[in-house]
mmCIF file with all atom_site columns, C-alpha atoms in Angstrom:
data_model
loop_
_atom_site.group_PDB
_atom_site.id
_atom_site.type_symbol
_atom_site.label_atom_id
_atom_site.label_alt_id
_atom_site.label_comp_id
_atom_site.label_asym_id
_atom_site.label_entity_id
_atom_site.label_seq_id
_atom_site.pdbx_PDB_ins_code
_atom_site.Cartn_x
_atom_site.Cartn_y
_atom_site.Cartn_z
_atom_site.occupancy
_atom_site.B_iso_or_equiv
_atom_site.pdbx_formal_charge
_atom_site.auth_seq_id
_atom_site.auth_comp_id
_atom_site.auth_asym_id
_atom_site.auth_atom_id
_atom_site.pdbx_PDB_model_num
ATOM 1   C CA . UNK A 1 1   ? 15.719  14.003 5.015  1.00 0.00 ? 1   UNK A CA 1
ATOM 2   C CA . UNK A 1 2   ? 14.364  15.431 1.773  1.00 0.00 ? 2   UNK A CA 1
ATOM 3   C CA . UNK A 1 3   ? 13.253  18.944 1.701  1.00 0.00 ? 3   UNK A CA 1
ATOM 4   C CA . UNK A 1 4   ? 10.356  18.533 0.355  1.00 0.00 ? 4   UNK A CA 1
ATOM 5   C CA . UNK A 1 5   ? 9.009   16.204 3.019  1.00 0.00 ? 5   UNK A CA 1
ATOM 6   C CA . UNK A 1 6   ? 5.155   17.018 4.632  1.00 0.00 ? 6   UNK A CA 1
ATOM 7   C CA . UNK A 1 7   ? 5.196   18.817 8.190  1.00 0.00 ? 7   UNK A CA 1
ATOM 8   C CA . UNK A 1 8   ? 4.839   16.701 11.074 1.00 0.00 ? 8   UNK A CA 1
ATOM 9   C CA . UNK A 1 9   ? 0.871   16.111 12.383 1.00 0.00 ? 9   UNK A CA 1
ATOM 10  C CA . UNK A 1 10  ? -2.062  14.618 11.727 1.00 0.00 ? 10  UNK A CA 1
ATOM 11  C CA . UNK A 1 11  ? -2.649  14.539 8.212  1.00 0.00 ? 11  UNK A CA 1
ATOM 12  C CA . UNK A 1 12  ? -5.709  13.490 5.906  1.00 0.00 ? 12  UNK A CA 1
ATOM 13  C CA . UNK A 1 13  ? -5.252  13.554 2.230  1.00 0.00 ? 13  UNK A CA 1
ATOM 14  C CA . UNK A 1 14  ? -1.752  15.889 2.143  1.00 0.00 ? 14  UNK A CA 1
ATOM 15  C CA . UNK A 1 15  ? -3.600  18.674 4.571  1.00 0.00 ? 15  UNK A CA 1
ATOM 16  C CA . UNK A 1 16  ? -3.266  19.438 8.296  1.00 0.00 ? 16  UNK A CA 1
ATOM 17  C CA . UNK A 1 17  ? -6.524  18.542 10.165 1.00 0.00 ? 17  UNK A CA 1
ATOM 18  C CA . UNK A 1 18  ? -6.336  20.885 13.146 1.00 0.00 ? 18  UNK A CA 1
ATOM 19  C CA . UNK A 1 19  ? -6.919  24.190 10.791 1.00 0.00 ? 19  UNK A CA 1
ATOM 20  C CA . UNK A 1 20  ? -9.569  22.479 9.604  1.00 0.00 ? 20  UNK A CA 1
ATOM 21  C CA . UNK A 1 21  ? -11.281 21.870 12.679 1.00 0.00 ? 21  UNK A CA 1
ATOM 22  C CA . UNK A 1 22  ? -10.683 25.051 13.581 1.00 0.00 ? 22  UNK A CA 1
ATOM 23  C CA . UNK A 1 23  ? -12.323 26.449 10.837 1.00 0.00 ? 23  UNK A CA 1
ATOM 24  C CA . UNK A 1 24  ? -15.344 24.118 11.216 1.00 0.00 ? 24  UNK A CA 1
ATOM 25  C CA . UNK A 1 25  ? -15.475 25.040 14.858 1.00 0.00 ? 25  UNK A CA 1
ATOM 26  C CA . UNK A 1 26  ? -15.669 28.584 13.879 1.00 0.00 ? 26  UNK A CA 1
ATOM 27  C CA . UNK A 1 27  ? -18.141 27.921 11.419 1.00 0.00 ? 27  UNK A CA 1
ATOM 28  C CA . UNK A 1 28  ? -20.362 26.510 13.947 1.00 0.00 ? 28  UNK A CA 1
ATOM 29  C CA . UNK A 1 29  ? -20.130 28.791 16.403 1.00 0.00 ? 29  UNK A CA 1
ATOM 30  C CA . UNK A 1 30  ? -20.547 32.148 14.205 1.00 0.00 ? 30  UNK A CA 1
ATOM 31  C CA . UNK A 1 31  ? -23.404 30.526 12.645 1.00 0.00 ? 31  UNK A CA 1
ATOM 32  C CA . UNK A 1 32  ? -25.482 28.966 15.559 1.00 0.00 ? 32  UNK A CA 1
ATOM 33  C CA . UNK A 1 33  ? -24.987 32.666 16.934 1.00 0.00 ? 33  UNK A CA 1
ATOM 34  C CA . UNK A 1 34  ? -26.658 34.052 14.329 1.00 0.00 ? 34  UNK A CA 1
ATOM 35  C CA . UNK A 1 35  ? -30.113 31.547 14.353 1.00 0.00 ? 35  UNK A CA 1
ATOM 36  C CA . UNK A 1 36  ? -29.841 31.969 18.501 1.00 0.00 ? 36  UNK A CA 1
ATOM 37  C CA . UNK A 1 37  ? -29.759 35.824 18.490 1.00 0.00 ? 37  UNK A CA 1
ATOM 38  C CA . UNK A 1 38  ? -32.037 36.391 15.728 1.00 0.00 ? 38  UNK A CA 1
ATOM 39  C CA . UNK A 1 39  ? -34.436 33.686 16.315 1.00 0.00 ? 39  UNK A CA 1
ATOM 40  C CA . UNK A 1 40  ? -35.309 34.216 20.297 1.00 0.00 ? 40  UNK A CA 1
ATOM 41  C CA . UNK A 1 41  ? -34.485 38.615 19.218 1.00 0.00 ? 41  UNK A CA 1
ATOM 42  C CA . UNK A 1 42  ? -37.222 39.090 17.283 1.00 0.00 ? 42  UNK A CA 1
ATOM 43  C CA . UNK A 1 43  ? -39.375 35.285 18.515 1.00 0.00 ? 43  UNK A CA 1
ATOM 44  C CA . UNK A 1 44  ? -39.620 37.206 21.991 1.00 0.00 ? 44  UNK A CA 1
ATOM 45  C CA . UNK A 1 45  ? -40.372 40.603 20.421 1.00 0.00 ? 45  UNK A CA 1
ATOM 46  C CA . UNK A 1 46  ? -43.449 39.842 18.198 1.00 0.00 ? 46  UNK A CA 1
ATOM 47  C CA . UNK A 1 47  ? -44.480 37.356 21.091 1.00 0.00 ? 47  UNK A CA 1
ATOM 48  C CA . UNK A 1 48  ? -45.006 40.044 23.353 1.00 0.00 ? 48  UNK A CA 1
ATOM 49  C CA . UNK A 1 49  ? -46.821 42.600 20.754 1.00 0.00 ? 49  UNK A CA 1
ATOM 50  C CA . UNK A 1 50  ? -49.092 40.430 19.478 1.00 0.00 ? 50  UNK A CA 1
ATOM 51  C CA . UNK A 1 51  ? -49.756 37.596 22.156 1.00 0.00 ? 51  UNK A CA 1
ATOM 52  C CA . UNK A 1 52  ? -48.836 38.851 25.610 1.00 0.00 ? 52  UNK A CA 1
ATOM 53  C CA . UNK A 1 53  ? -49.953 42.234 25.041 1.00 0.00 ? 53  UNK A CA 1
ATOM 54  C CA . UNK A 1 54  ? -52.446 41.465 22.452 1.00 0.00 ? 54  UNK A CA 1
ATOM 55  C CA . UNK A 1 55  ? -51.467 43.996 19.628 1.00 0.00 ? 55  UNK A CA 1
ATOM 56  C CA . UNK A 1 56  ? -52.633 46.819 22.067 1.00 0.00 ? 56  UNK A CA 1
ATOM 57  C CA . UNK A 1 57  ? -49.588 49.083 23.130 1.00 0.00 ? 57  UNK A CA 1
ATOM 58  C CA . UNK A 1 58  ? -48.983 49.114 26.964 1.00 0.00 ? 58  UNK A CA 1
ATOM 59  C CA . UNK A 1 59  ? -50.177 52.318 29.059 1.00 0.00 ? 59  UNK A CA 1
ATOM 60  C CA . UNK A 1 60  ? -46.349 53.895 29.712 1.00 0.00 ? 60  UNK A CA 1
ATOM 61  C CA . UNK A 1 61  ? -45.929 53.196 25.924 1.00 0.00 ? 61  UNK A CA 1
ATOM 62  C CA . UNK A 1 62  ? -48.937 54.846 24.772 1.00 0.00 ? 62  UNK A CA 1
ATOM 63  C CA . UNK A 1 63  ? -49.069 57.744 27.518 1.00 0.00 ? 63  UNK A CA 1
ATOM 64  C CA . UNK A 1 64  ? -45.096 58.640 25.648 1.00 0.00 ? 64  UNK A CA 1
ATOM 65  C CA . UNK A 1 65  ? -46.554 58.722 22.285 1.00 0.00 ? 65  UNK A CA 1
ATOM 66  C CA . UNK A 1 66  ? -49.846 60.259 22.923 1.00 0.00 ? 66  UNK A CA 1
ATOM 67  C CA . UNK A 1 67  ? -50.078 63.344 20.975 1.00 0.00 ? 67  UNK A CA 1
ATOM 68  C CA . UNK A 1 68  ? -47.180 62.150 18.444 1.00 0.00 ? 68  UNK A CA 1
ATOM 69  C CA . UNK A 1 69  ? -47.569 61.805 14.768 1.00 0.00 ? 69  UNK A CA 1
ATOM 70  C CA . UNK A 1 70  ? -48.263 57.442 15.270 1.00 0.00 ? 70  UNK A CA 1
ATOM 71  C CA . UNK A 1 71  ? -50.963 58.721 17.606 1.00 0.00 ? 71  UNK A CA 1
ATOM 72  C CA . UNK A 1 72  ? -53.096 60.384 14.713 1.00 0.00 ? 72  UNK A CA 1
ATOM 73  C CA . UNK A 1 73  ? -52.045 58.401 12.119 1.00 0.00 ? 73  UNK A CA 1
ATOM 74  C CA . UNK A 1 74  ? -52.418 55.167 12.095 1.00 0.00 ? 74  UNK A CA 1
ATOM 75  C CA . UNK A 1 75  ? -52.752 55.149 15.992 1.00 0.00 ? 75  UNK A CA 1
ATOM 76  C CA . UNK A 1 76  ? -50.844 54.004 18.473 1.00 0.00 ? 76  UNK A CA 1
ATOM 77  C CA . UNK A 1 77  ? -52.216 49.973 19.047 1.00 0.00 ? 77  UNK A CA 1
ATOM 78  C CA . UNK A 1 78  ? -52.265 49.474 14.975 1.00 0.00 ? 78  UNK A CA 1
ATOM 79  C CA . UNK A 1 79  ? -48.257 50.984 15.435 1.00 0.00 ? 79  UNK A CA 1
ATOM 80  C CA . UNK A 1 80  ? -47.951 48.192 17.862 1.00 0.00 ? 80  UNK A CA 1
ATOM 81  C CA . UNK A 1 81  ? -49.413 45.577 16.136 1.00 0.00 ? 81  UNK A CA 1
ATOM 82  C CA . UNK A 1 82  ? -47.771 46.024 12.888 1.00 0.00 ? 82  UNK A CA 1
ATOM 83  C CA . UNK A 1 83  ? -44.269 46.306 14.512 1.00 0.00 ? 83  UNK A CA 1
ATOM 84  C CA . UNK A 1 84  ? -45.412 42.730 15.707 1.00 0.00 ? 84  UNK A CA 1
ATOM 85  C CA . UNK A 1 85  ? -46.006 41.652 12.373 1.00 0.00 ? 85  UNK A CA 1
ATOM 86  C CA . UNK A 1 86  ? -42.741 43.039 10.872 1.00 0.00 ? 86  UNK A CA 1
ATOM 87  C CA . UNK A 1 87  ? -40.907 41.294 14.213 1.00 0.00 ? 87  UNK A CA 1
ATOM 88  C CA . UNK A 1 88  ? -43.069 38.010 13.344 1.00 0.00 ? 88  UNK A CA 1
ATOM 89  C CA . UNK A 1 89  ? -41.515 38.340 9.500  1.00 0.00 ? 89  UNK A CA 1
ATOM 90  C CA . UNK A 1 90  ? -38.214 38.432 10.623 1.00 0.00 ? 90  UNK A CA 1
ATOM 91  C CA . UNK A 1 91  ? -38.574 35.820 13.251 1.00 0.00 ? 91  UNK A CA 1
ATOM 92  C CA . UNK A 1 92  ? -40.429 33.523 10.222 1.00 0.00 ? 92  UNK A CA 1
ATOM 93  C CA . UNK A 1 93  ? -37.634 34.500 7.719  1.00 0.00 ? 93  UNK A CA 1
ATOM 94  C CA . UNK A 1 94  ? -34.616 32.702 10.393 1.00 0.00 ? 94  UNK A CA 1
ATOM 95  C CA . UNK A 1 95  ? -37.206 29.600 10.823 1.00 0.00 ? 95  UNK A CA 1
ATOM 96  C CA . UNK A 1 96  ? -37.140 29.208 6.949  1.00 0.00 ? 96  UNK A CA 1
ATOM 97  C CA . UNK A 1 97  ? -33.608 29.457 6.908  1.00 0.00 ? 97  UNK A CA 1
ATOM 98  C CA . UNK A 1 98  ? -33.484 26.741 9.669  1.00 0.00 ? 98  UNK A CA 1
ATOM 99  C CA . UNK A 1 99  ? -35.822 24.449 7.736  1.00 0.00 ? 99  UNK A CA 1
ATOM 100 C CA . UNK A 1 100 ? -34.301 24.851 4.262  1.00 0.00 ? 100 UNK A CA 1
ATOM 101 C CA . UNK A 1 101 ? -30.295 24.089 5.754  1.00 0.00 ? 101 UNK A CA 1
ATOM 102 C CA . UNK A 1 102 ? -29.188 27.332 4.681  1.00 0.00 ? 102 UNK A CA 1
ATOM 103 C CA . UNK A 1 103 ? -27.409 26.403 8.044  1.00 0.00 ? 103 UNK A CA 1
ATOM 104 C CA . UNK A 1 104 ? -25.502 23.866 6.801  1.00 0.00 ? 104 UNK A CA 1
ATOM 105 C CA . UNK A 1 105 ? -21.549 24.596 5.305  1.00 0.00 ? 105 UNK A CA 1
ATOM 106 C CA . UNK A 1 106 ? -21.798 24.225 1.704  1.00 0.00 ? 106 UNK A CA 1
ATOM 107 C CA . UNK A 1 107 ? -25.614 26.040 1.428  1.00 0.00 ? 107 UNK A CA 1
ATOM 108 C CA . UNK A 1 108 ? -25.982 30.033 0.123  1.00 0.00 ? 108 UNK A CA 1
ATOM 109 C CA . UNK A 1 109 ? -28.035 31.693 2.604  1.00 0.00 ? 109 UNK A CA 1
ATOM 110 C CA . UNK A 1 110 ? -30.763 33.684 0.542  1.00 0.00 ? 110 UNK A CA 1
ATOM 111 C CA . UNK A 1 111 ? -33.422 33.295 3.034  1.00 0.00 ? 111 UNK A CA 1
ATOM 112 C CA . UNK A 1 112 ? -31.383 34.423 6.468  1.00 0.00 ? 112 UNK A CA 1
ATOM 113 C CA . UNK A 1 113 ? -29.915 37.445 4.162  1.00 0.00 ? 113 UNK A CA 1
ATOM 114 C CA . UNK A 1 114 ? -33.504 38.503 3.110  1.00 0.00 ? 114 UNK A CA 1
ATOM 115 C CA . UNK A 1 115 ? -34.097 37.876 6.990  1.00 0.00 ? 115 UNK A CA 1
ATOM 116 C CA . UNK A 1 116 ? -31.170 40.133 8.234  1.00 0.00 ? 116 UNK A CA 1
ATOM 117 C CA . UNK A 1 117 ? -31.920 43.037 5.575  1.00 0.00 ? 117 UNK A CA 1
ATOM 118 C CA . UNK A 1 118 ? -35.406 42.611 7.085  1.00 0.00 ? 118 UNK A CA 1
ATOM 119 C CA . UNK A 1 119 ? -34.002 43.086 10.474 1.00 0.00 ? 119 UNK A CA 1
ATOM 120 C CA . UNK A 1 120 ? -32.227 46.267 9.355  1.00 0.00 ? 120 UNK A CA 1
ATOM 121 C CA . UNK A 1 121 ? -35.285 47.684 7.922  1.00 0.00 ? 121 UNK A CA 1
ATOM 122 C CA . UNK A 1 122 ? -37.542 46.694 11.500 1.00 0.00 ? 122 UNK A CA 1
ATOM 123 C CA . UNK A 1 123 ? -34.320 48.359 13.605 1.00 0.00 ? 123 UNK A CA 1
ATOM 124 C CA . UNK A 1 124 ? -35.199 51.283 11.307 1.00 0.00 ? 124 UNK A CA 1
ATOM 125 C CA . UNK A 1 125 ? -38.738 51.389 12.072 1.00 0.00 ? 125 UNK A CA 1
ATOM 126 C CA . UNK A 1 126 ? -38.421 51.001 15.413 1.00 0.00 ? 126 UNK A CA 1
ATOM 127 C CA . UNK A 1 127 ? -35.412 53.842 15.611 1.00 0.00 ? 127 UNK A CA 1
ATOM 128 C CA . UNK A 1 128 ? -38.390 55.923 13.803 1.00 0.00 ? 128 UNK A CA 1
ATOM 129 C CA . UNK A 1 129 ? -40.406 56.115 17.058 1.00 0.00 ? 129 UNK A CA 1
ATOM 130 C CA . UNK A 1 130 ? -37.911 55.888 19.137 1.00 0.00 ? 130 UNK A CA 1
ATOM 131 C CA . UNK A 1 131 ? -37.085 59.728 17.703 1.00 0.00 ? 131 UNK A CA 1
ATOM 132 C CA . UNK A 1 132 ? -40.639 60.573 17.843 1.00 0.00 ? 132 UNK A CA 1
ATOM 133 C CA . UNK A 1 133 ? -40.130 60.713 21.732 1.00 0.00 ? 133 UNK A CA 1
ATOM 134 C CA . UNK A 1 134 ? -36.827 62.029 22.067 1.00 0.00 ? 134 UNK A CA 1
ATOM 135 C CA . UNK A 1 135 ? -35.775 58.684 23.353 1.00 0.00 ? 135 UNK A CA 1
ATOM 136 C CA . UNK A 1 136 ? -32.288 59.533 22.390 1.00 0.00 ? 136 UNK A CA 1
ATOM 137 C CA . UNK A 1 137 ? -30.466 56.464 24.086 1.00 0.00 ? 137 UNK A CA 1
ATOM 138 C CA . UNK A 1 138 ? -33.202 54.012 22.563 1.00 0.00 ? 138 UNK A CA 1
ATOM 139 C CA . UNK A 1 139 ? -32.320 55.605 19.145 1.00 0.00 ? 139 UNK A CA 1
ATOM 140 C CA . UNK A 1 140 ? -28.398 55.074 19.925 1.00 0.00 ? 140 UNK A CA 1
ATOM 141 C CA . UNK A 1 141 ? -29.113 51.574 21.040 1.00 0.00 ? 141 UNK A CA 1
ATOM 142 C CA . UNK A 1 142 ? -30.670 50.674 17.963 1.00 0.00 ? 142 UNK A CA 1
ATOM 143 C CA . UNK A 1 143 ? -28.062 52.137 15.826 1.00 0.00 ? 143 UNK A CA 1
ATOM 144 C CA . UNK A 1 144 ? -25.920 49.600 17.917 1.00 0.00 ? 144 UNK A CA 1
ATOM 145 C CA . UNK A 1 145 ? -28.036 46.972 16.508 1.00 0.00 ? 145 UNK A CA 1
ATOM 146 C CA . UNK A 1 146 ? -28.520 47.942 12.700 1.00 0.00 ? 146 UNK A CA 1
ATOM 147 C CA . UNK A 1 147 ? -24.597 48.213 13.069 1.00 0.00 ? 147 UNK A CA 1
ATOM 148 C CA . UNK A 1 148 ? -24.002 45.276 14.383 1.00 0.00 ? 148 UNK A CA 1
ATOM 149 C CA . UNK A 1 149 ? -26.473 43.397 11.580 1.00 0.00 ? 149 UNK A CA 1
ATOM 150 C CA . UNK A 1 150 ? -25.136 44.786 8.790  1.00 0.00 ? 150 UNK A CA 1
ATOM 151 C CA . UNK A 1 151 ? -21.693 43.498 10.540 1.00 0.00 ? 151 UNK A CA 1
ATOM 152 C CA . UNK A 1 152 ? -23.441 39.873 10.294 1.00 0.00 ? 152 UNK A CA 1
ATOM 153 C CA . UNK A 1 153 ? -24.887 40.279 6.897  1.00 0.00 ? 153 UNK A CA 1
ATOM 154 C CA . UNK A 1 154 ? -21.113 41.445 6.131  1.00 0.00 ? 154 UNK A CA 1
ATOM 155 C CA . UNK A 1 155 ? -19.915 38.294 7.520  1.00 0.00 ? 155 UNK A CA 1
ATOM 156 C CA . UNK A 1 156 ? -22.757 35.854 5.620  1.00 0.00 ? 156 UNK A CA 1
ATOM 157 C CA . UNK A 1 157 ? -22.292 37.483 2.010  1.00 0.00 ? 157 UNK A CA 1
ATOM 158 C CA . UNK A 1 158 ? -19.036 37.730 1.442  1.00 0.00 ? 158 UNK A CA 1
ATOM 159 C CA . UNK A 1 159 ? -16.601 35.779 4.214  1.00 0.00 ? 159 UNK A CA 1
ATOM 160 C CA . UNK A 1 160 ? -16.073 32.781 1.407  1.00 0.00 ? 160 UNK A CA 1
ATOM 161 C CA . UNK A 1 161 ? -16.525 30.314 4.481  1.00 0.00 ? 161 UNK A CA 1
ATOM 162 C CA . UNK A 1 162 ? -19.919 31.243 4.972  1.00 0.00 ? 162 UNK A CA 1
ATOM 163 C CA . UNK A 1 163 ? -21.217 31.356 1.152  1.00 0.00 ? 163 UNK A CA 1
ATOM 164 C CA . UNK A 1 164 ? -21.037 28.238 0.022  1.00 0.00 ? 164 UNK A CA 1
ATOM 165 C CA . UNK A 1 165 ? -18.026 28.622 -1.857 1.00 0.00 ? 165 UNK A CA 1
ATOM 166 C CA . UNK A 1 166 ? -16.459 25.645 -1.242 1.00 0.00 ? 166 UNK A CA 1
ATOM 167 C CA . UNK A 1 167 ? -13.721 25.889 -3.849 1.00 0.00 ? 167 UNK A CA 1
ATOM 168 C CA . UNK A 1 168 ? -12.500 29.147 -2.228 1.00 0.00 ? 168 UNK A CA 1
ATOM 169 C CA . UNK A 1 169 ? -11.726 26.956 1.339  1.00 0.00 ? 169 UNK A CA 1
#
């Protein structure tokens, strides 16, 4: 046997097929993650603000941050409203995404990175009031979040499999 003979398995054009898969599996998977958490995260969030609750922050809400700096200025239901709105950008900003196939393989992702450096700036927002009221966990749980986005936004930008680059695969 020559030793310069191919391994034994599937092959398709001189390359295994089962790292591939693998790899498009993964692909998949990380990616369909990302539209699912982000998309129903902040879909659910600007839902509730600005349709279930009608941009009017509830009672407990508003009895916690009565007094606070958001109370004076620019009050407490125009606080909640417009952290519907910047939930209702970010949620927009992962449907655009969707509908331009920034999903797909070979596409950049412009619109879902604008979307996730969005996200970070909403997380900060949000960890804004959360420190107004000494909500100390809330402030650590969004930390967890802003961490864990710029971990994704990581992942998007500059994991070659996820850019586009389809001469680096």
């Amino acid at each position: 046997m020559a030793a310069d003979a191919a391994p034994a398995g599937p092959h398709r054009n001189g390359t295994q097929i089962w790292p591939r898969l693998v790899d498009t599996g993964a692909y998949w998977a990380a990616i369909a993650s990302v539209y699912i958490a982000y998309g129903f995260l902040w879909y659910y969030g600007f839902k509730e603000k600005l349709f279930d609750e009608d941009g009017k922050m509830p009672a407990g809400l508003a009895k916690a941050y009565d007094g606070t700096l958001i109370d004076s200025f620019p009050g407490l239901n125009t606080t909640w409203f417009l952290l519907g709105v910047l939930e209702a950008l970010a949620f927009l900003a992962v449907v655009a995404s969707l509908v331009t196939g920034e999903f797909l393989p070979q596409r950049r992702k412009p619109i879902l990175l604008s979307g996730l450096a969005f996200s970070l700036l909403v997380f900060a927002v949000m960890t804004f009031g959360q420190n107004i009221v000494s909500n100390y966990e809330g402030v650590a749980s969004l930390f967890t979040y802003m961490g864990v986005t710029a971990i994704v936004y990581g992942l998007l930008r500059f994991v070659p499999m996820f850019r586009g680059d389809t001469a680096t695969r």
